[in-house]
Amino acid sequence: MTDDREDETDVAPNDGPADERASNSSGFEAVVANAIGRLRSDPVLWLPFLLAGLLSFAIDRRRAADALPVEAGVDDATVSVAYAIYPSGVTETVRPLGALVDLRLPSLAYALGLEALAVLAVAGAGWLTIARARGDPLRPERFGRYLLLVVGVGAGYRLLEAVGVGYGGGSLLSGLAVLALAFAVLVRLFLWPALVLRGEGVAASLAKSWRDARGQGWTILGLILLIGLGAWALAHAPVVGTVLSVWLVGTIHAVSLVALLERT
Amino acid sequence: MPSRRQLLAGSATAAAGALAAAALVTPSASASESPLDWPMSRYDPAGTGYNPEASGPTDDVRVAWSHESTGWFRGAAAPIRLGNTLYAVGDGLLALEVADGERLFARRGPYTSSPARARSASYRTDALAVAGTGGVDGLNAGGGIDVPGVDRAIGQRRWRGPERGSPRPTIEHDPTVSPVAADDAVYAPIYGTNSIVALDADSGAQRWRATHHEDDVVSVSFGRPAVRDGTLYVANWPHQVTAYAREDGTQRWQREFDAQMQLSTTATDAGVVVTTRHGVALLDPDDGGPIWRRDLEGNATDGDAAVAEGTIFLSDGLETFYALDLETGDELWSAPFEGETEPVVAGGMVYAVEDDLFLVGFDAETGTERFRYQPTEAPLSPPIVGDGRLYHVNRGRVIALEEGE
């Protein structure tokens, strides 16, 4: 075992009165109160995702202006839970995976570069925010693993979308069953990003996230709904939707992960 | 110095990146050019239905090959041909070898119209614009990266057109108007709306949109657009024919012809041929003024006209097929024929499908019926013509017909 995991039980330096108040309550409210307390006591935590939001906004503009296919990142449904496992928020545009297949090399290099920049911005912001909220030193190897998670999860989503796999009909009952199953899985995966940044391997932290979510299902479900609905709603804001969604939701998601992790 | 774990993580990331890059540039079946290409419905952007380089059977037909092994396939729109590949649409996209009908790939999807080949500047393979009741999609003519066992692929769809919604069920065999592609643009009516749009072939981005009867919720029902010399001509129910600048959608002229349904447009050097419920007219391409009109006392609600070597070929929707002089509208010959049709012309022959079932071959010069063929299934799509063969979509199968014994 390397020293990567030595600080698994580190106490975050931001623990203070807010955390004490939170520990007296329970569940969803306690985690949210803890997260808000951390953000109040250390406003620098807002900075990484603000920069990521501004960069994502610039990438949105670039995607919309270039000659390649682009789709709306904001679901036009009546209401939608835009939740992506890792702290990210929602951008106004996305480049579908199908748009990259059979591109000529110069266009492919440009498109991949732009997508890599978008991923790096969000992954970097998540790494910086979670590390600071935990009081961890910045360790590049942890960022590498976290980046692997972000790329893997993001590519997985795009892959499923690209081949048209998804729930596309059936009865209301079966639809609700699929929805319940999806939320159950997302609940179990909630802590995965934070555990990876705590220094554990990608696979080991997945297993630990699955185990540690037991007994906290409703708390995590509440957080997922708060994050997902917030990201979707903020992204609808004219012009600055991407900035607001990435900045506010990305930050709150990241700090909530730390707050919840310390309860497990 | 990086640790072993760092090296492993770095290697894994690099390997994943390399794999992704390799997959994204995997050689695909890209269609080659051929004089026998039939790149969209009605052959060309003008909608003539006439390829001077092609020829088909003249005296009788027999089945050269039949592809019927793709279980989900159900189509009624004409196929297209690009190089040695035949593309057919029906609840998905089929790519077949022209020579023997062998399947190259199959991609399921909510597509119903004939595809239209759109040139691509950014991609190694062309886009196929195809319409469905949910909107217009841009598909990868190379098929994308195959996902084994599910008739789907990564990158089978390149872009979605505007107002892409869920496909709507319909009992119509061929519910959508086929898109038209010219240079780097795609022109298509949007199903369920009163709008026709021009889209970028690479990105699917909307270049312009024209909406008829903006305050009317009832669909105006467009015919297939025709494109020639920088202008797009389109007829729409109930009474209008309109010309738009291809570049920006500026309306050049619009004509209303009361008491006649306007069905289709074919753009020629002599003018714009417009089929109507009762007959046909030739309009001045500059202002839409009638050059001549012919009342054939027909009753057509669908169908197109083919134009080849100064002759218009069309049915009256009732019981007669006509050949008319393009310059004057005078009748050259007529022959018995039931219902509406979308004829095509090649090698001195006119091919037309009667009642969605019978393929009829006429001598283009005399109107003599040279053969009649009934397939085992219905509907039978309009044909396209190649090197001595006709190609049809025939409900659950795709067939090639060659000269009979």
XYZ file of C-alpha atoms in Angstrom:
669
model
C 0.000 0.000 0.000
C 1.370 3.367 -0.902
C 1.042 6.508 1.117
C -1.841 7.545 -1.127
C -4.316 6.281 1.463
C -2.584 7.447 4.608
C -4.859 10.419 5.014
C -8.128 8.527 4.575
C -9.136 9.566 8.082
C -7.843 13.101 7.820
C -10.048 15.678 9.435
C -10.844 18.515 7.099
C -9.497 21.830 8.371
C -12.773 23.544 7.604
C -14.581 21.651 10.336
C -15.983 24.290 12.583
C -19.214 25.490 14.121
C -21.169 24.720 10.989
C -20.046 21.126 11.100
C -20.863 20.851 14.762
C -24.370 22.105 14.089
C -24.691 19.673 11.223
C -23.610 16.738 13.314
C -26.487 17.376 15.644
C -29.037 17.000 12.895
C -29.223 14.087 10.466
C -29.430 13.041 6.826
C -29.965 15.362 3.924
C -30.325 18.571 5.942
C -27.139 17.882 7.860
C -25.095 17.283 4.719
C -26.447 20.396 3.029
C -25.837 22.472 6.182
C -22.331 21.115 6.431
C -21.645 21.932 2.783
C -22.999 25.462 3.145
C -20.926 25.949 6.264
C -17.762 24.934 4.428
C -18.546 27.258 1.542
C -19.184 30.167 3.906
C -16.004 29.633 5.826
C -13.863 29.148 2.713
C -15.207 31.153 -0.279
C -12.176 30.097 -2.337
C -14.031 26.815 -2.820
C -16.282 28.652 -5.303
C -13.366 29.539 -7.554
C -12.478 26.318 -9.467
C -15.956 25.671 -10.818
C -16.417 29.367 -11.631
C -13.375 29.106 -13.893
C -14.647 25.792 -15.264
C -18.020 27.420 -15.939
C -16.439 30.302 -17.832
C -14.300 27.906 -19.873
C -17.343 25.718 -20.571
C -19.202 28.824 -21.725
C -16.398 29.619 -24.181
C -16.417 25.995 -25.398
C -20.204 26.220 -25.866
C -19.742 29.256 -28.093
C -16.985 27.519 -30.053
C -19.084 24.370 -30.569
C -22.048 26.431 -31.730
C -19.914 28.354 -34.225
C -17.882 25.562 -35.822
C -18.904 23.347 -38.744
C -19.513 20.145 -36.775
C -22.756 18.743 -35.361
C -23.785 19.921 -31.922
C -26.787 19.131 -29.762
C -28.498 20.926 -26.899
C -27.112 19.859 -23.548
C -30.262 21.031 -21.799
C -33.187 18.654 -21.874
C -36.343 20.398 -23.084
C -38.546 18.078 -21.055
C -40.951 19.571 -18.507
C -38.542 18.626 -15.778
C -35.283 16.698 -15.826
C -32.680 15.462 -13.361
C -29.307 16.265 -14.961
C -26.940 14.285 -12.795
C -23.606 12.899 -13.970
C -22.069 11.050 -10.943
C -19.094 13.435 -10.838
C -19.457 17.198 -10.123
C -20.067 18.905 -13.448
C -23.257 20.945 -13.918
C -24.891 21.119 -17.341
C -23.647 22.890 -20.458
C -25.875 24.370 -23.146
C -24.265 22.303 -25.893
C -22.778 18.842 -26.227
C -20.925 17.206 -29.076
C -22.521 13.817 -29.756
C -20.091 10.927 -30.085
C -21.527 10.117 -33.515
C -20.313 13.496 -34.730
C -16.698 12.411 -34.210
C -16.804 9.207 -36.249
C -15.145 9.415 -39.677
C -14.028 13.010 -39.243
C -11.048 14.012 -41.360
C -7.916 14.129 -39.186
C -7.600 17.926 -38.797
C -11.272 18.177 -37.821
C -10.943 15.148 -35.529
C -7.943 16.673 -33.769
C -9.821 19.940 -33.305
C -12.989 18.251 -32.028
C -11.149 15.907 -29.654
C -9.049 18.808 -28.381
C -12.137 20.848 -27.602
C -13.805 17.929 -25.806
C -10.589 17.181 -23.882
C -10.483 20.794 -22.748
C -14.079 20.581 -21.549
C -13.368 17.379 -19.609
C -10.149 18.747 -18.125
C -11.923 21.894 -16.957
C -14.612 20.012 -15.066
C -12.305 17.264 -13.783
C -9.728 19.812 -12.666
C -12.345 21.876 -10.869
C -13.677 18.787 -9.100
C -10.193 17.741 -8.027
C -9.262 21.199 -6.712
C -12.571 21.755 -4.910
C -12.749 18.353 -3.235
C -9.063 18.400 -2.243
C -9.381 21.863 -0.720
C -12.631 21.015 1.064
C -10.930 17.964 2.548
C -7.742 19.834 3.310
C -5.733 17.432 1.143
C -2.536 18.400 -0.624
C -2.867 18.412 -4.424
C -1.574 15.078 -5.670
C -1.344 14.673 -9.477
C -1.702 10.883 -9.311
C -5.108 11.276 -7.668
C -6.112 13.694 -10.383
C -5.054 11.089 -12.950
C -7.364 8.515 -11.438
C -10.178 11.023 -11.081
C -9.725 12.045 -14.714
C -9.965 8.394 -15.691
C -13.280 8.171 -13.848
C -14.624 11.336 -15.461
C -13.564 10.233 -18.945
C -14.939 6.720 -18.398
C -18.302 7.826 -17.062
C -18.655 10.577 -19.687
C -17.697 8.231 -22.518
C -20.098 5.610 -21.178
C -22.998 8.049 -21.292
C -22.109 9.170 -24.804
C -21.645 5.579 -25.957
C -25.080 4.501 -24.771
C -26.589 7.565 -26.385
C -24.699 7.028 -29.638
C -25.968 3.496 -30.167
C -29.487 4.467 -29.173
C -29.601 2.302 -26.067
C -32.005 3.664 -23.504
C -35.470 3.300 -22.224
C -37.737 4.154 -25.106
C -41.266 3.140 -24.214
C -43.376 0.590 -22.430
C -45.946 0.929 -19.683
C -45.898 3.560 -16.969
C -45.196 0.826 -14.435
C -42.172 -0.524 -16.284
C -40.973 3.041 -16.831
C -41.124 3.724 -13.126
C -39.311 0.461 -12.431
C -36.467 1.456 -14.780
C -36.338 4.898 -13.187
C -36.198 3.404 -9.680
C -33.421 1.045 -10.729
C -31.442 3.892 -12.282
C -31.734 5.991 -9.129
C -30.780 3.011 -6.949
C -27.575 2.562 -8.950
C -26.811 6.297 -8.923
C -27.257 6.381 -5.151
C -24.733 3.581 -4.759
C -22.245 5.364 -7.030
C -22.622 8.763 -5.347
C -19.466 8.619 -3.241
C -17.315 7.143 -5.990
C -15.660 10.408 -7.175
C -14.818 11.537 -3.647
C -13.363 8.142 -2.729
C -11.152 8.186 -5.815
C -9.838 11.587 -4.776
C -9.289 10.289 -1.247
C -6.586 8.120 -2.725
C -8.194 4.789 -3.482
C -8.109 2.982 -6.799
C -10.926 3.481 -9.263
C -12.274 -0.075 -8.874
C -11.739 -0.264 -5.102
C -13.490 3.044 -4.541
C -16.410 1.894 -6.681
C -16.875 -1.103 -4.408
C -16.497 1.044 -1.305
C -18.990 3.591 -2.599
C -21.486 0.781 -3.184
C -21.014 -0.432 0.410
C -20.906 2.942 2.128
C -24.133 4.129 0.508
C -26.042 1.595 2.593
C -28.165 3.273 5.203
C -27.845 6.673 3.504
C -30.055 6.059 0.515
C -32.641 8.767 1.182
C -29.975 11.329 2.056
C -28.115 10.622 -1.173
C -31.305 10.518 -3.225
C -32.164 13.962 -1.881
C -28.743 15.235 -2.862
C -29.017 13.738 -6.358
C -32.399 15.402 -6.883
C -31.107 18.722 -5.549
C -28.038 18.580 -7.770
C -29.800 17.196 -10.844
C -32.796 19.526 -10.764
C -30.600 22.501 -9.919
C -28.211 21.805 -12.784
C -31.074 21.419 -15.250
C -32.926 24.529 -14.052
C -29.878 26.799 -13.947
C -28.769 25.713 -17.420
C -32.018 27.210 -18.786
C -30.934 30.719 -17.787
C -30.427 32.828 -20.912
C -26.823 33.316 -22.054
C -25.179 32.471 -18.711
C -26.923 29.122 -18.153
C -23.753 27.110 -18.616
C -21.741 29.324 -16.276
C -24.379 29.231 -13.525
C -25.005 25.510 -13.811
C -21.338 24.471 -13.833
C -20.279 27.003 -11.220
C -23.013 26.649 -8.619
C -23.999 23.009 -9.041
C -20.456 21.761 -9.604
C -19.268 23.481 -6.421
C -22.186 22.363 -4.256
C -21.945 18.797 -5.583
C -18.218 18.620 -4.850
C -18.484 20.045 -1.325
C -21.529 17.879 -0.550
C -19.495 14.824 -1.479
C -16.891 15.773 1.116
C -19.546 16.505 3.723
C -21.212 13.152 3.154
C -17.940 11.259 2.990
C -17.055 12.423 6.443
C -20.304 11.010 7.812
C -19.545 7.508 6.536
C 10.072 10.203 -10.601
C 6.654 8.753 -11.246
C 5.585 5.748 -9.214
C 4.584 2.419 -10.770
C 0.959 3.290 -10.054
C 1.317 6.621 -11.802
C 2.880 4.924 -14.787
C 0.090 2.364 -14.908
C -2.575 5.049 -14.661
C -0.852 7.101 -17.336
C -0.493 4.101 -19.603
C -4.141 3.178 -19.166
C -5.225 6.708 -20.055
C -2.935 6.797 -23.066
C -4.145 3.387 -24.208
C -7.777 4.435 -23.851
C -7.083 7.596 -25.829
C -5.252 5.709 -28.544
C -8.038 3.142 -28.740
C -10.661 5.853 -29.009
C -8.710 7.701 -31.680
C -8.122 4.477 -33.615
C -11.823 3.626 -33.461
C -12.846 7.050 -34.624
C -10.685 6.859 -37.710
C -11.342 3.214 -38.533
C -11.699 2.862 -42.300
C -15.369 2.702 -43.260
C -17.135 1.614 -46.390
C -17.080 4.898 -48.256
C -19.070 4.976 -51.474
C -17.144 5.591 -54.656
C -18.339 7.789 -57.491
C -20.046 6.267 -60.496
C -21.976 7.605 -63.494
C -24.690 5.212 -62.407
C -25.068 6.866 -59.018
C -28.671 7.662 -58.127
C -27.979 9.869 -55.101
C -31.505 10.852 -54.017
C -35.160 10.327 -54.774
C -36.022 11.463 -58.334
C -32.304 11.146 -59.191
C -31.153 14.754 -59.077
C -31.843 17.980 -57.151
C -34.084 19.146 -60.018
C -36.240 16.025 -59.570
C -36.129 14.873 -63.206
C -36.108 11.154 -62.453
C -33.801 10.731 -65.449
C -30.203 9.510 -65.546
C -28.937 9.677 -69.148
C -26.101 7.272 -68.298
C -28.309 4.524 -66.931
C -30.244 1.783 -68.674
C -32.740 -0.809 -67.523
C -34.631 -3.843 -68.808
C -36.550 -3.292 -72.034
C -38.691 -6.339 -72.794
C -39.299 -8.195 -69.571
C -37.882 -8.504 -66.074
C -36.863 -11.200 -63.669
C -35.473 -11.039 -60.169
C -31.663 -10.787 -60.225
C -31.405 -10.894 -56.443
C -33.608 -10.316 -53.437
C -32.432 -9.295 -50.001
C -34.965 -10.363 -47.425
C -32.922 -11.480 -44.455
C -33.184 -8.279 -42.380
C -36.240 -9.104 -40.302
C -37.123 -5.643 -39.056
C -36.912 -3.944 -42.445
C -40.211 -2.481 -43.742
C -39.934 0.134 -46.456
C -41.773 1.825 -49.306
C -39.451 4.646 -50.391
C -37.154 4.320 -53.401
C -33.559 3.259 -52.665
C -30.512 5.231 -53.763
C -27.219 4.096 -55.262
C -23.733 5.412 -54.511
C -20.897 3.587 -56.255
C -21.335 -0.110 -55.623
C -23.589 0.397 -52.624
C -27.371 0.428 -52.612
C -29.004 2.184 -49.647
C -32.580 1.331 -48.712
C -34.685 2.801 -45.909
C -37.481 1.218 -43.888
C -37.459 1.390 -40.080
C -33.718 1.716 -40.487
C -30.990 1.937 -43.102
C -29.735 -1.019 -45.163
C -26.519 -0.900 -47.191
C -26.271 -3.656 -49.795
C -23.837 -4.643 -52.525
C -25.313 -3.542 -55.840
C -23.995 -6.672 -57.584
C -25.582 -9.361 -55.459
C -27.572 -7.754 -52.638
C -25.145 -8.920 -49.958
C -25.614 -6.918 -46.791
C -22.815 -4.491 -45.938
C -24.492 -3.114 -42.824
C -27.893 -2.515 -41.290
C -28.765 0.248 -38.834
C -32.118 0.385 -37.097
C -33.734 3.786 -36.714
C -36.991 5.714 -37.215
C -36.369 6.546 -40.877
C -38.993 6.393 -43.624
C -37.985 8.505 -46.647
C -35.462 7.909 -49.377
C -32.019 9.098 -48.284
C -30.231 11.928 -50.070
C -26.442 11.951 -50.357
C -24.983 15.203 -49.024
C -21.344 16.100 -49.702
C -19.184 16.494 -46.639
C -16.177 18.757 -46.178
C -15.258 17.723 -42.631
C -15.880 13.971 -42.890
C -14.329 11.135 -44.854
C -17.749 9.718 -45.620
C -20.792 11.505 -46.985
C -23.931 12.160 -44.988
C -27.260 10.597 -45.901
C -30.104 12.956 -45.075
C -33.214 10.971 -44.271
C -36.629 11.985 -42.963
C -38.931 10.289 -40.515
C -42.056 11.314 -38.681
C -39.803 12.601 -35.895
C -37.737 14.906 -38.147
C -34.673 14.852 -40.391
C -31.457 13.024 -39.494
C -27.994 13.004 -41.041
C -26.647 9.443 -41.164
C -23.094 8.282 -41.792
C -22.948 6.744 -45.290
C -20.099 4.556 -44.032
C -22.353 3.109 -41.337
C -20.215 4.147 -38.354
C -18.494 1.724 -35.981
C -20.453 -1.505 -35.808
C -21.887 -2.711 -32.491
C -22.193 -6.457 -33.069
C -25.537 -8.151 -32.694
C -27.846 -5.161 -32.443
C -27.842 -3.626 -35.960
C -26.661 -0.372 -34.456
C -23.386 1.511 -34.601
C -21.505 4.264 -32.886
C -21.765 7.184 -35.223
C -24.560 5.795 -37.397
C -26.314 9.134 -36.892
C -24.146 12.186 -37.430
C -26.647 14.947 -36.698
C -30.261 15.678 -35.905
C -32.207 18.296 -37.787
C -34.339 20.991 -36.170
C -37.441 20.183 -34.129
C -36.372 16.571 -33.737
C -39.131 14.894 -31.760
C -40.327 11.396 -31.063
C -41.379 9.472 -34.182
C -45.157 9.459 -34.606
C -46.997 6.305 -35.565
C -48.708 6.359 -38.951
C -50.451 3.893 -41.222
C -49.000 5.464 -44.364
C -46.435 3.417 -46.285
C -44.338 6.450 -47.164
C -45.398 9.261 -44.816
C -42.528 11.691 -45.317
C -41.201 13.784 -48.187
C -37.695 12.752 -49.143
C -34.976 15.365 -48.547
C -33.067 16.868 -51.466
C -29.314 17.455 -51.289
C -27.407 19.931 -53.432
C -23.717 20.685 -52.896
C -23.228 21.097 -49.131
C -26.888 21.683 -48.208
C -29.948 19.592 -47.486
C -33.495 20.830 -48.157
C -36.428 19.169 -46.448
C -39.939 19.843 -45.201
C -40.245 19.107 -41.480
C -42.959 16.515 -40.879
C -45.927 17.833 -38.929
C -44.987 21.480 -39.455
C -45.636 24.090 -42.137
C -41.925 24.676 -42.575
C -39.270 23.789 -45.096
C -35.654 24.131 -44.010
C -32.176 24.326 -45.477
C -29.589 22.478 -43.394
C -25.807 22.341 -43.423
C -24.780 18.902 -44.684
C -21.888 18.590 -42.219
C -23.540 19.776 -39.026
C -27.292 19.688 -39.631
C -27.400 23.345 -38.539
C -30.343 25.254 -39.924
C -29.339 27.776 -42.591
C -32.829 29.066 -43.180
C -36.448 28.190 -42.635
C -39.555 29.200 -44.531
C -42.954 28.750 -42.919
C -46.265 28.828 -44.779
C -49.462 29.865 -43.046
C -47.755 30.608 -39.739
C -51.067 31.095 -37.950
C -52.599 27.897 -39.281
C -52.127 24.711 -37.271
C -53.095 22.541 -40.253
C -50.139 21.125 -42.155
C -49.726 22.511 -45.651
C -48.322 19.222 -47.038
C -45.270 19.908 -49.208
C -44.244 18.092 -52.358
C -40.631 17.121 -52.970
C -38.607 20.311 -53.432
C -36.724 20.832 -56.702
C -33.442 22.734 -56.908
C -31.918 24.338 -59.967
C -29.609 27.312 -60.597
C -29.634 28.726 -57.104
C -33.390 28.468 -56.632
C -35.545 26.008 -54.736
C -39.064 25.396 -56.040
C -41.698 23.700 -53.925
C -45.413 23.048 -54.309
C -47.674 22.717 -51.324
C -51.254 21.872 -50.551
C -53.575 23.559 -51.075
C -52.741 25.999 -53.863
C -49.229 27.377 -53.720
C -45.989 27.109 -55.639
C -43.067 29.061 -54.213
C -39.506 29.837 -55.289
C -36.810 30.532 -52.689
C -33.214 31.618 -53.043
C -31.136 28.587 -52.074
C -28.568 30.721 -50.331
C -30.699 32.446 -47.719
C -34.308 31.362 -48.218
C -35.450 34.715 -49.589
C -38.795 34.252 -51.321
C -38.366 35.039 -55.024
C -41.996 34.506 -55.967
C -45.108 32.717 -54.862
C -48.092 31.786 -56.986
C -51.527 30.707 -55.822
C -53.652 28.670 -58.211
C -57.165 28.474 -56.810
C -59.221 25.339 -57.304
C -56.179 23.216 -58.089
C -54.052 21.256 -55.665
C -50.379 21.777 -56.381
C -48.537 18.493 -55.978
C -44.949 18.475 -57.188
C -42.256 20.472 -58.947
C -39.607 19.446 -61.457
C -37.090 22.097 -62.474
C -36.015 22.111 -66.149
C -34.254 24.492 -68.522
C -37.627 25.288 -70.097
C -39.344 26.125 -66.818
C -40.781 24.566 -63.677
C -43.079 21.607 -64.326
C -45.840 21.558 -61.718
C -48.243 18.655 -61.392
C -51.694 19.413 -60.038
C -54.800 17.496 -59.141
C -56.256 17.834 -62.622
C -53.238 18.217 -64.875
C -49.871 19.846 -65.285
C -48.414 23.289 -65.951
C -45.095 24.812 -66.956
C -44.188 27.942 -64.981
C -41.684 30.646 -65.787
C -38.771 30.089 -63.368
C -38.227 33.834 -63.002
C -41.684 34.898 -61.824
C -43.876 31.787 -61.651
C -46.123 32.936 -64.462
C -47.752 30.092 -66.421
C -46.085 29.333 -69.771
C -48.740 26.723 -70.543
C -51.315 24.625 -68.694
C -52.842 21.268 -69.547
C -56.038 20.033 -67.951
C -55.869 16.255 -68.164
C -59.174 15.902 -66.294
C -57.332 13.788 -63.777
C -57.721 13.336 -60.054
C -54.232 13.001 -58.589
C -53.445 13.649 -54.942
C -49.848 12.446 -55.093
C -47.106 11.588 -57.568
C -44.396 13.339 -59.562
C -43.487 13.977 -63.160
C -40.301 12.769 -64.850
C -38.675 14.934 -67.488
C -36.253 13.567 -70.087
C -35.097 14.827 -73.486
C -37.847 17.430 -73.777
C -40.696 15.164 -72.680
C -42.760 15.129 -69.500
C -43.993 11.774 -68.219
C -46.792 11.593 -65.645
C -50.046 9.886 -64.756
C -53.334 11.739 -64.292
C -54.112 9.863 -61.060
C -57.101 8.149 -62.648
C -56.541 5.843 -65.592
C -54.050 7.322 -68.050
C -50.293 7.777 -68.315
C -49.124 10.668 -70.518
C -46.079 11.831 -72.400
C -46.271 15.584 -73.088
C -44.020 17.932 -74.998
C -42.088 20.032 -72.482
C -42.126 23.196 -74.591
C -45.814 23.174 -75.531
C -47.642 20.711 -73.303
C -48.926 18.876 -76.369
C -49.685 15.198 -75.939
C -47.123 12.869 -77.529
C -48.757 9.639 -76.425
C -50.952 8.200 -73.684
C -51.475 4.734 -72.265
C -53.844 3.085 -69.787
C -52.518 3.361 -66.210
C -54.199 3.226 -62.781
C -53.537 5.779 -60.046
C -50.653 8.084 -59.125
C -46.999 7.272 -59.653
C -43.413 8.553 -59.569
C -41.982 7.533 -62.951
C -38.293 7.352 -63.860
C -36.651 7.352 -67.274
C -33.520 5.629 -68.619
C -32.306 4.076 -71.846
C -35.413 4.934 -73.846
C -37.734 3.377 -71.291
C -40.154 4.832 -68.743
C -40.655 2.824 -65.556
C -43.652 3.491 -63.325
C -45.268 1.613 -60.443
C -49.040 1.277 -60.744
C -51.225 1.082 -57.624
C -48.101 0.580 -55.460
C -47.930 -2.937 -56.878
C -47.310 -3.392 -60.624
C -44.110 -2.275 -62.305
C -44.904 -1.130 -65.838
C -42.281 -0.516 -68.526
C -43.226 1.844 -71.400
C -41.307 2.632 -74.537
C -40.483 6.305 -73.975
C -40.818 7.091 -77.673
C -44.111 5.366 -78.481
C -45.826 4.620 -75.156
C -46.011 0.928 -75.972
C -46.253 -1.131 -72.793
C -43.232 -3.422 -73.012
C -43.702 -5.412 -69.815
C -45.605 -5.586 -66.553
C -44.296 -7.207 -63.373
C -46.050 -8.016 -60.100
C -43.876 -8.792 -57.063
C -44.890 -11.095 -54.228
C -45.233 -8.281 -51.712
C -46.747 -4.782 -51.647
C -46.060 -1.919 -51.668
C -43.454 -1.703 -54.390
C -41.374 1.479 -54.250
C -40.576 3.622 -57.289
C -37.545 2.153 -59.068
C -34.071 3.484 -59.577
C -32.135 2.471 -62.675
C -28.559 1.245 -63.040
C -26.523 -0.871 -65.449
C -29.342 -2.854 -67.026
C -31.152 -3.285 -63.724
C -33.932 -1.734 -61.686
C -33.772 -1.589 -57.901
C -36.820 -1.407 -55.632
C -37.753 -1.539 -51.996
C -40.576 -4.043 -51.710
C -41.962 -3.928 -48.152
C -39.751 -6.386 -46.227
C -37.192 -6.881 -48.964
C -35.006 -5.100 -51.473
C -34.958 -6.459 -55.027
C -32.943 -6.037 -58.209
C -34.704 -6.728 -61.512
C -32.840 -7.494 -64.713
C -33.780 -8.279 -68.300
C -36.018 -11.350 -68.430
C -35.564 -14.427 -70.593
